XYZ file of C-alpha atoms in Angstrom:
516
model
C 141.690 -166.585 19.123
C 138.497 -165.717 17.259
C 140.445 -163.291 15.054
C 142.881 -166.042 14.100
C 140.043 -168.446 13.249
C 138.265 -165.825 11.144
C 141.505 -165.037 9.295
C 142.056 -168.733 8.577
C 138.506 -169.054 7.258
C 139.011 -166.053 4.994
C 142.215 -167.525 3.620
C 140.529 -170.877 3.005
C 137.549 -169.312 1.214
C 139.646 -166.931 -0.877
C 139.497 -167.885 -4.603
C 142.519 -169.372 -6.311
C 144.849 -166.704 -7.704
C 147.803 -166.756 -10.082
C 150.092 -166.476 -7.052
C 148.562 -169.611 -5.531
C 148.918 -171.394 -8.872
C 152.590 -170.427 -9.056
C 153.168 -171.797 -5.549
C 151.421 -175.042 -6.472
C 153.496 -175.414 -9.646
C 156.690 -174.783 -7.661
C 155.816 -177.482 -5.106
C 154.863 -179.982 -7.834
C 158.080 -179.256 -9.749
C 160.214 -179.778 -6.652
C 158.440 -183.058 -5.864
C 158.980 -184.290 -9.432
C 162.663 -183.302 -9.376
C 163.207 -185.123 -6.080
C 161.338 -188.160 -7.403
C 163.372 -188.232 -10.627
C 166.616 -187.969 -8.644
C 165.378 -190.818 -6.456
C 165.179 -193.085 -9.513
C 168.972 -193.098 -9.578
C 169.079 -194.193 -5.933
C 166.563 -196.960 -6.500
C 168.390 -198.249 -9.578
C 171.667 -198.478 -7.668
C 170.125 -200.182 -4.639
C 167.874 -202.530 -6.597
C 164.777 -201.233 -4.799
C 161.692 -200.534 -6.919
C 161.201 -196.800 -7.162
C 157.665 -197.064 -5.783
C 159.089 -197.183 -2.252
C 160.882 -193.885 -2.771
C 157.724 -192.204 -4.048
C 155.662 -193.631 -1.212
C 158.264 -192.276 1.188
C 157.966 -188.815 -0.344
C 154.202 -188.944 0.162
C 154.572 -190.089 3.768
C 157.082 -187.312 4.502
C 154.668 -184.756 3.072
C 151.752 -186.216 5.088
C 150.344 -185.414 8.504
C 153.025 -187.373 10.383
C 155.838 -185.946 8.249
C 157.533 -182.614 7.734
C 154.853 -181.430 5.297
C 151.983 -181.906 7.780
C 149.476 -182.238 4.915
C 146.204 -183.779 6.102
C 144.677 -185.805 3.267
C 142.009 -188.481 3.705
C 139.960 -188.413 0.497
C 139.934 -192.080 -0.489
C 137.477 -191.511 -3.341
C 139.730 -188.941 -5.021
C 142.703 -191.242 -4.512
C 140.836 -194.096 -6.168
C 139.831 -191.979 -9.189
C 143.356 -190.613 -9.680
C 144.791 -194.090 -9.068
C 142.562 -195.593 -11.759
C 143.620 -192.886 -14.215
C 147.280 -193.465 -13.402
C 146.829 -197.223 -13.725
C 145.386 -196.742 -17.222
C 148.518 -194.821 -18.238
C 150.819 -197.419 -16.632
C 149.048 -200.318 -18.356
C 149.154 -198.435 -21.662
C 152.901 -197.874 -21.305
C 153.406 -201.520 -20.392
C 151.365 -202.726 -23.354
C 153.240 -200.468 -25.780
C 156.530 -201.980 -24.604
C 155.365 -205.603 -24.806
C 156.785 -207.510 -27.772
C 154.267 -209.924 -29.241
C 156.978 -212.323 -30.403
C 158.160 -212.722 -26.805
C 154.858 -213.161 -25.016
C 153.043 -215.226 -27.673
C 154.555 -218.549 -26.516
C 153.894 -217.570 -22.889
C 150.235 -216.567 -23.290
C 148.706 -219.887 -22.124
C 150.861 -219.980 -18.980
C 150.304 -216.270 -18.275
C 146.536 -216.637 -18.722
C 146.504 -219.574 -16.317
C 148.408 -217.544 -13.714
C 146.145 -214.520 -14.202
C 142.947 -216.563 -13.712
C 143.488 -219.858 -11.897
C 146.571 -218.509 -10.137
C 144.611 -215.566 -8.759
C 141.889 -217.932 -7.497
C 144.441 -220.117 -5.689
C 146.183 -217.102 -4.197
C 142.929 -215.517 -3.011
C 141.751 -218.743 -1.370
C 144.978 -219.454 0.514
C 145.633 -215.858 1.555
C 142.047 -215.252 2.699
C 142.056 -218.470 4.728
C 145.265 -217.419 6.464
C 143.913 -213.915 7.129
C 140.784 -215.396 8.719
C 142.298 -218.173 10.828
C 145.734 -216.759 11.673
C 144.936 -213.055 12.011
C 141.285 -213.265 13.025
C 139.759 -211.093 10.302
C 136.132 -211.524 9.296
C 135.605 -213.510 6.110
C 134.639 -210.461 4.035
C 137.731 -208.567 5.166
C 139.893 -211.644 4.626
C 138.545 -212.168 1.082
C 139.092 -208.512 0.211
C 142.721 -208.642 1.379
C 143.251 -211.964 -0.412
C 141.938 -210.479 -3.661
C 143.765 -207.162 -3.295
C 147.228 -208.671 -2.813
C 146.785 -211.333 -5.517
C 147.563 -208.863 -8.309
C 151.207 -208.527 -9.344
C 152.515 -205.167 -10.489
C 154.334 -204.851 -13.805
C 156.017 -201.563 -12.884
C 157.459 -203.021 -9.687
C 158.527 -206.308 -11.295
C 160.271 -204.948 -14.354
C 161.941 -202.000 -12.674
C 164.154 -204.755 -11.238
C 164.011 -207.611 -13.750
C 164.634 -205.594 -16.905
C 168.145 -204.798 -15.709
C 169.254 -208.378 -16.435
C 168.677 -210.628 -19.475
C 166.277 -213.485 -18.785
C 164.736 -216.298 -20.806
C 161.890 -215.119 -23.026
C 159.481 -217.528 -21.344
C 160.105 -215.977 -17.917
C 159.853 -212.330 -18.995
C 156.939 -213.012 -21.334
C 154.963 -214.907 -18.698
C 155.544 -212.333 -15.951
C 154.802 -209.386 -18.219
C 151.604 -210.856 -19.645
C 150.453 -212.013 -16.201
C 150.945 -208.506 -14.783
C 148.907 -207.029 -17.615
C 146.126 -209.624 -17.448
C 145.558 -210.216 -13.735
C 144.525 -206.650 -12.876
C 141.150 -207.164 -14.561
C 139.850 -210.226 -12.640
C 141.261 -208.901 -9.356
C 139.421 -205.569 -9.725
C 136.176 -207.477 -10.355
C 136.733 -209.635 -7.256
C 137.558 -206.702 -4.981
C 134.483 -204.758 -6.145
C 132.284 -207.839 -5.644
C 133.626 -208.515 -2.134
C 133.329 -204.819 -1.186
C 129.704 -204.493 -2.293
C 127.135 -204.265 0.478
C 125.129 -207.424 1.054
C 126.068 -211.095 0.790
C 128.735 -212.196 -1.671
C 127.162 -213.891 -4.687
C 127.595 -217.564 -5.430
C 131.007 -218.399 -6.813
C 129.694 -219.656 -10.157
C 127.774 -216.403 -10.729
C 130.925 -214.442 -9.913
C 132.973 -216.571 -12.312
C 130.419 -215.937 -15.046
C 130.591 -212.182 -14.492
C 134.379 -212.251 -14.573
C 134.405 -214.246 -17.828
C 131.856 -211.907 -19.452
C 133.662 -208.719 -18.425
C 137.010 -210.083 -19.586
C 135.528 -211.134 -22.944
C 133.938 -207.718 -23.495
C 137.116 -205.888 -22.487
C 139.306 -208.088 -24.694
C 137.033 -207.685 -27.725
C 136.848 -203.901 -27.409
C 140.558 -203.567 -26.685
C 141.581 -205.606 -29.726
C 139.081 -203.834 -31.986
C 140.207 -200.367 -30.884
C 143.864 -201.365 -31.145
C 143.669 -202.742 -34.681
C 141.458 -199.867 -35.880
C 143.799 -197.303 -34.347
C 146.903 -198.958 -35.802
C 145.334 -199.066 -39.265
C 144.393 -195.414 -39.058
C 147.834 -194.240 -37.900
C 149.564 -196.220 -40.637
C 147.350 -194.906 -43.432
C 146.656 -191.324 -42.329
C 149.732 -189.066 -42.168
C 149.473 -186.539 -39.348
C 150.813 -183.006 -39.992
C 153.370 -183.140 -37.138
C 155.428 -185.983 -35.654
C 154.546 -184.831 -32.127
C 150.906 -185.736 -32.750
C 151.630 -189.466 -33.083
C 152.412 -190.041 -29.372
C 149.293 -188.089 -28.377
C 147.158 -190.076 -30.809
C 148.503 -193.418 -29.539
C 147.775 -192.564 -25.902
C 144.332 -191.253 -26.856
C 143.516 -194.535 -28.627
C 144.687 -196.548 -25.621
C 142.573 -194.430 -23.264
C 139.577 -194.837 -25.575
C 139.951 -198.609 -25.280
C 139.680 -198.345 -21.494
C 136.694 -196.006 -21.639
C 134.919 -198.138 -24.247
C 135.436 -201.322 -22.251
C 134.259 -199.731 -19.000
C 131.165 -198.151 -20.585
C 130.246 -201.513 -22.115
C 130.417 -203.085 -18.629
C 133.588 -204.927 -19.560
C 137.116 -204.842 -18.227
C 138.583 -201.519 -19.262
C 141.974 -202.445 -17.794
C 142.264 -205.507 -20.031
C 141.043 -203.424 -22.957
C 143.700 -200.727 -22.575
C 146.483 -203.302 -22.166
C 145.481 -205.297 -25.269
C 144.914 -202.177 -27.388
C 148.313 -200.824 -26.365
C 149.985 -204.152 -27.132
C 148.460 -204.120 -30.638
C 149.655 -200.543 -31.185
C 153.100 -201.365 -29.818
C 153.596 -204.151 -32.347
C 152.115 -202.360 -35.366
C 155.331 -200.615 -36.510
C 153.805 -197.160 -36.356
C 155.545 -194.031 -37.686
C 157.834 -192.158 -35.268
C 157.746 -195.086 -32.878
C 160.812 -194.243 -30.701
C 159.339 -190.808 -30.011
C 155.998 -192.385 -29.132
C 157.678 -194.923 -26.863
C 159.637 -192.216 -25.061
C 156.518 -190.099 -24.613
C 154.633 -193.066 -23.137
C 157.508 -193.852 -20.759
C 157.528 -190.260 -19.564
C 153.784 -190.316 -18.920
C 154.178 -193.649 -17.152
C 156.789 -192.202 -14.804
C 154.616 -189.166 -14.039
C 151.635 -191.436 -13.356
C 153.673 -193.625 -11.007
C 155.174 -190.678 -9.144
C 151.862 -188.889 -8.689
C 150.001 -192.035 -7.709
C 152.532 -193.226 -5.133
C 152.952 -189.784 -3.593
C 149.169 -189.528 -3.243
C 148.982 -192.999 -1.674
C 151.737 -192.000 0.733
C 149.696 -188.945 1.717
C 146.624 -191.102 2.357
C 148.335 -193.374 4.873
C 148.658 -192.373 8.533
C 151.970 -193.835 9.795
C 151.175 -193.715 13.517
C 148.158 -195.987 12.887
C 150.234 -198.758 11.269
C 151.691 -200.201 14.483
C 148.729 -202.419 15.384
C 148.519 -203.836 11.848
C 152.230 -204.483 11.371
C 152.315 -208.097 12.613
C 149.086 -209.134 10.825
C 150.559 -207.738 7.591
C 153.784 -209.710 8.108
C 151.844 -212.939 8.733
C 149.570 -212.520 5.705
C 152.518 -211.495 3.529
C 154.539 -214.506 4.650
C 151.732 -216.883 3.689
C 151.257 -215.058 0.383
C 154.965 -215.085 -0.504
C 155.993 -218.524 0.746
C 152.799 -220.561 0.226
C 150.118 -218.950 -1.968
C 152.311 -217.592 -4.764
C 154.599 -220.667 -5.116
C 151.616 -223.049 -5.012
C 149.695 -221.063 -7.632
C 152.767 -221.019 -9.891
C 153.329 -224.747 -9.393
C 149.727 -225.733 -10.138
C 149.253 -223.367 -13.093
C 152.561 -224.168 -14.811
C 152.398 -227.924 -14.244
C 150.860 -228.644 -17.697
C 153.515 -226.534 -19.443
C 156.565 -228.407 -18.122
C 158.373 -225.268 -17.016
C 161.777 -226.000 -15.377
C 161.842 -225.659 -11.612
C 164.407 -222.850 -11.785
C 162.024 -220.692 -13.819
C 159.125 -221.573 -11.521
C 161.188 -220.531 -8.503
C 162.059 -217.179 -10.054
C 158.460 -216.502 -11.111
C 157.283 -217.399 -7.599
C 159.663 -214.884 -6.017
C 159.037 -212.265 -8.726
C 155.383 -211.788 -7.786
C 155.966 -208.245 -6.538
C 153.063 -206.166 -5.279
C 153.116 -202.463 -5.978
C 150.678 -199.735 -6.979
C 147.726 -201.935 -7.884
C 147.110 -203.526 -4.455
C 147.308 -200.183 -2.651
C 144.908 -198.580 -5.141
C 142.500 -201.511 -4.843
C 142.625 -201.169 -1.058
C 140.815 -197.841 -1.458
C 137.743 -199.600 -2.923
C 136.503 -200.939 0.449
C 137.224 -197.488 1.944
C 134.978 -195.806 -0.634
C 132.269 -198.465 -0.176
C 132.349 -198.156 3.609
C 133.267 -201.775 4.372
C 133.683 -202.476 8.092
C 137.361 -202.297 9.036
C 138.323 -200.624 5.748
C 141.125 -198.571 7.332
C 142.628 -201.728 8.794
C 142.487 -203.381 5.361
C 144.304 -200.415 3.807
C 146.956 -200.359 6.548
C 147.616 -204.114 6.272
C 147.969 -203.912 2.487
C 150.235 -200.860 2.735
C 152.594 -202.499 5.242
C 152.587 -205.778 3.311
C 153.512 -204.114 0.014
C 156.301 -202.004 1.534
C 157.910 -204.722 3.668
C 157.874 -207.519 1.106
C 158.973 -205.246 -1.722
C 161.963 -204.312 0.451
C 162.721 -208.023 0.848
C 161.995 -209.294 -2.665
C 163.110 -206.400 -4.866
C 166.849 -206.302 -4.107
C 167.145 -210.120 -4.091
C 165.579 -210.785 -7.511
C 168.765 -210.180 -9.574
C 170.758 -212.311 -7.110
C 168.201 -215.136 -7.344
C 168.254 -215.005 -11.151
C 172.034 -215.362 -11.158
C 171.927 -218.138 -8.543
C 169.423 -220.088 -10.635
C 171.583 -219.370 -13.712
C 168.747 -217.662 -15.527
C 170.514 -214.336 -16.088
C 173.720 -213.187 -17.666
C 175.233 -214.075 -20.988
C 175.912 -211.916 -24.021
C 173.264 -211.031 -26.520
C 173.059 -208.844 -29.599
C 171.384 -205.544 -28.805
C 168.302 -204.682 -30.832
C 168.477 -201.787 -33.261
C 166.592 -198.559 -32.669
C 164.607 -197.940 -35.855
C 162.340 -194.917 -36.322
C 160.066 -194.591 -39.342
C 158.823 -191.327 -40.806
C 156.285 -191.537 -43.680
C 157.111 -189.708 -46.934
C 153.492 -189.313 -47.969
C 153.905 -187.594 -51.317
C 156.780 -189.854 -52.366
C 154.942 -193.003 -51.234
C 157.931 -194.101 -49.205
C 159.462 -194.166 -45.731
C 162.605 -192.739 -44.184
C 164.049 -195.158 -41.618
C 166.437 -193.794 -39.004
C 168.550 -196.718 -37.749
C 170.751 -196.367 -34.633
C 173.452 -199.042 -34.199
C 173.854 -199.582 -30.432
C 176.758 -201.105 -28.545
C 176.666 -204.890 -28.860
C 174.909 -204.939 -32.235
C 176.262 -207.459 -34.736
C 175.852 -204.892 -37.483
C 179.198 -203.526 -36.275
C 181.815 -204.368 -38.922
C 179.296 -205.099 -41.686
C 179.715 -203.358 -45.045
C 176.749 -201.506 -46.554
C 176.567 -203.940 -49.482
C 176.478 -206.861 -47.038
C 173.192 -205.595 -45.589
C 171.540 -207.049 -48.722
C 168.528 -204.774 -48.476
C 165.591 -205.562 -50.798
C 165.285 -203.719 -54.099
C 163.606 -200.416 -53.405
C 165.567 -199.709 -50.206
C 168.970 -198.081 -49.868
C 171.266 -196.516 -47.249
C 171.449 -192.855 -48.244
C 173.375 -191.279 -45.359
C 175.581 -192.282 -42.417
C 176.040 -190.047 -39.375
C 179.256 -190.810 -37.436
C 181.016 -188.747 -34.777
C 178.822 -185.688 -35.442
C 179.678 -185.829 -39.159
C 177.539 -187.149 -42.009
C 178.538 -188.663 -45.353
C 177.041 -190.613 -48.234
C 178.266 -194.217 -47.898
C 179.701 -196.379 -50.628
C 178.918 -200.100 -50.958
C 182.187 -200.898 -49.141
C 181.627 -198.508 -46.201
C 182.060 -200.441 -42.922
C 179.407 -199.691 -40.325
C 180.350 -199.141 -36.685
C 178.765 -198.981 -33.262
C 177.231 -195.564 -32.662
C 176.472 -194.941 -36.338
C 173.083 -193.670 -37.377
C 171.841 -194.671 -40.816
C 169.180 -193.052 -42.947
C 167.498 -195.674 -45.094
C 164.919 -194.775 -47.732
C 162.425 -197.540 -48.576
C 159.379 -197.629 -50.816
C 156.003 -198.645 -49.421
C 156.042 -202.253 -50.692
C 159.450 -203.110 -49.175
C 159.334 -201.036 -45.990
C 158.575 -203.977 -43.677
C 161.029 -206.276 -45.471
C 163.809 -203.670 -45.177
C 163.250 -203.237 -41.433
C 163.123 -206.998 -40.905
C 166.405 -207.428 -42.787
C 168.076 -204.659 -40.767
C 167.017 -206.267 -37.499
C 168.190 -209.672 -38.739
C 171.669 -208.312 -39.492
C 171.687 -206.547 -36.130
C 171.131 -209.893 -34.391
C 172.986 -212.295 -36.665
C 175.544 -210.268 -38.598
C 176.037 -210.345 -42.350
C 175.344 -214.099 -42.511
C 171.974 -213.694 -40.782
C 169.936 -215.148 -43.645
C 172.110 -218.224 -44.066
C 172.337 -218.803 -40.316
C 168.567 -218.718 -39.953
C 168.436 -215.482 -37.930
C 165.263 -213.531 -38.640
C 164.190 -210.036 -37.714
C 162.417 -211.008 -34.527
C 163.676 -209.801 -31.157
C 164.583 -212.750 -28.988
C 166.048 -213.344 -25.559
C 167.883 -216.219 -24.091
């Protein structure tokens, strides 16, 4: 026996070799391939993919086939924060300002007052119905009050919805992480919880600092990328993600909300019409998927399934109060001044999915050594899994039942811009998707501004120079050359025709992306 122990110690203390690195890369590659394949399963079933990734982590853990013993909550929190930065950056880059601008007041109310209502009701239920101490109850109430954009839109983006609904939910998911993180840290700190008015002042100050730094970094970064041509197109996605990460770091170092900073900076960059934007967007989506997969697998490793039995019923009770009382009441009270129809309120109440953020935040009391921290983590884990299983698949059905989904809509064009620095112009690559109203429009009917022209059409793997009477079709790709002064006007006109057809100007259709 002693020989076996000594051999194990020697293996553990042996330095990392290339062979070990190759084995690690093989395991990581297999996990990523399985996770990517699982996306297809989740999209068919309507389940958010987070459950699949969590399942992979659980299967690899100490109660699964992998038998990996992992209990480092501090490492999980650090990696989770890093992944959350990437996820918020990807979400901000994909947020259209024209859609969320009308919804900002309602989303801000839900992210601030709505969180307060949800924390109060959920914590009261956890204390009186489950018997948790007030500190534990407040921590759980704060942790589960944050909605998760990745979980929500992995389901909702498969169906068209009114702009007010999608804009409100998307902005709320991006905004409410910041105040919730502040609350969880405050409740998890040793010693008595500060007076509520002091806590509110700290939240307001941190949000203001984070917002100011995020907007400043976003606008400065957008200006720089639009005026400084990089030597390779592949550098633009890296630069955008670096700017977004800098916004988080700057906000956190200034004792502000780095999460709000990265979301606002990314939203500014995403609406700045940067060069090579489709490539940047695809790069950000890829990083977002990797962040989600790695984070959820790690969280699955951290949980110990055989310890969840005693906390299963408390999680169901707290989740029931959260889903059926706290969330609907917070939506009702916060949206009352905005006269939102009851159908939209009902959908937004049911669409308050919890995902990565609550589970990551549940590691904060573990790192701080709060009494009962493992029970808090287990309750949050069970709550997120069970109620995501219930809410996720039923969201599309509820949207159709409330008659908020469906209907036909012109598909937005995919336009990529590459700067022609020496010629002081831009080359726009325009893809005409299925459903675009540019189908059947002649080149002359585009009525592009002077200084812009369609120079090439790629159709069925063949390219040709179009004439003014060339009829455009679905699946075509156009190359449009535009000078600096008319670049924005040319893109706006192309989007207008894509949404309204050749009579877009007379019918009042502009270049903004809209939803029903």
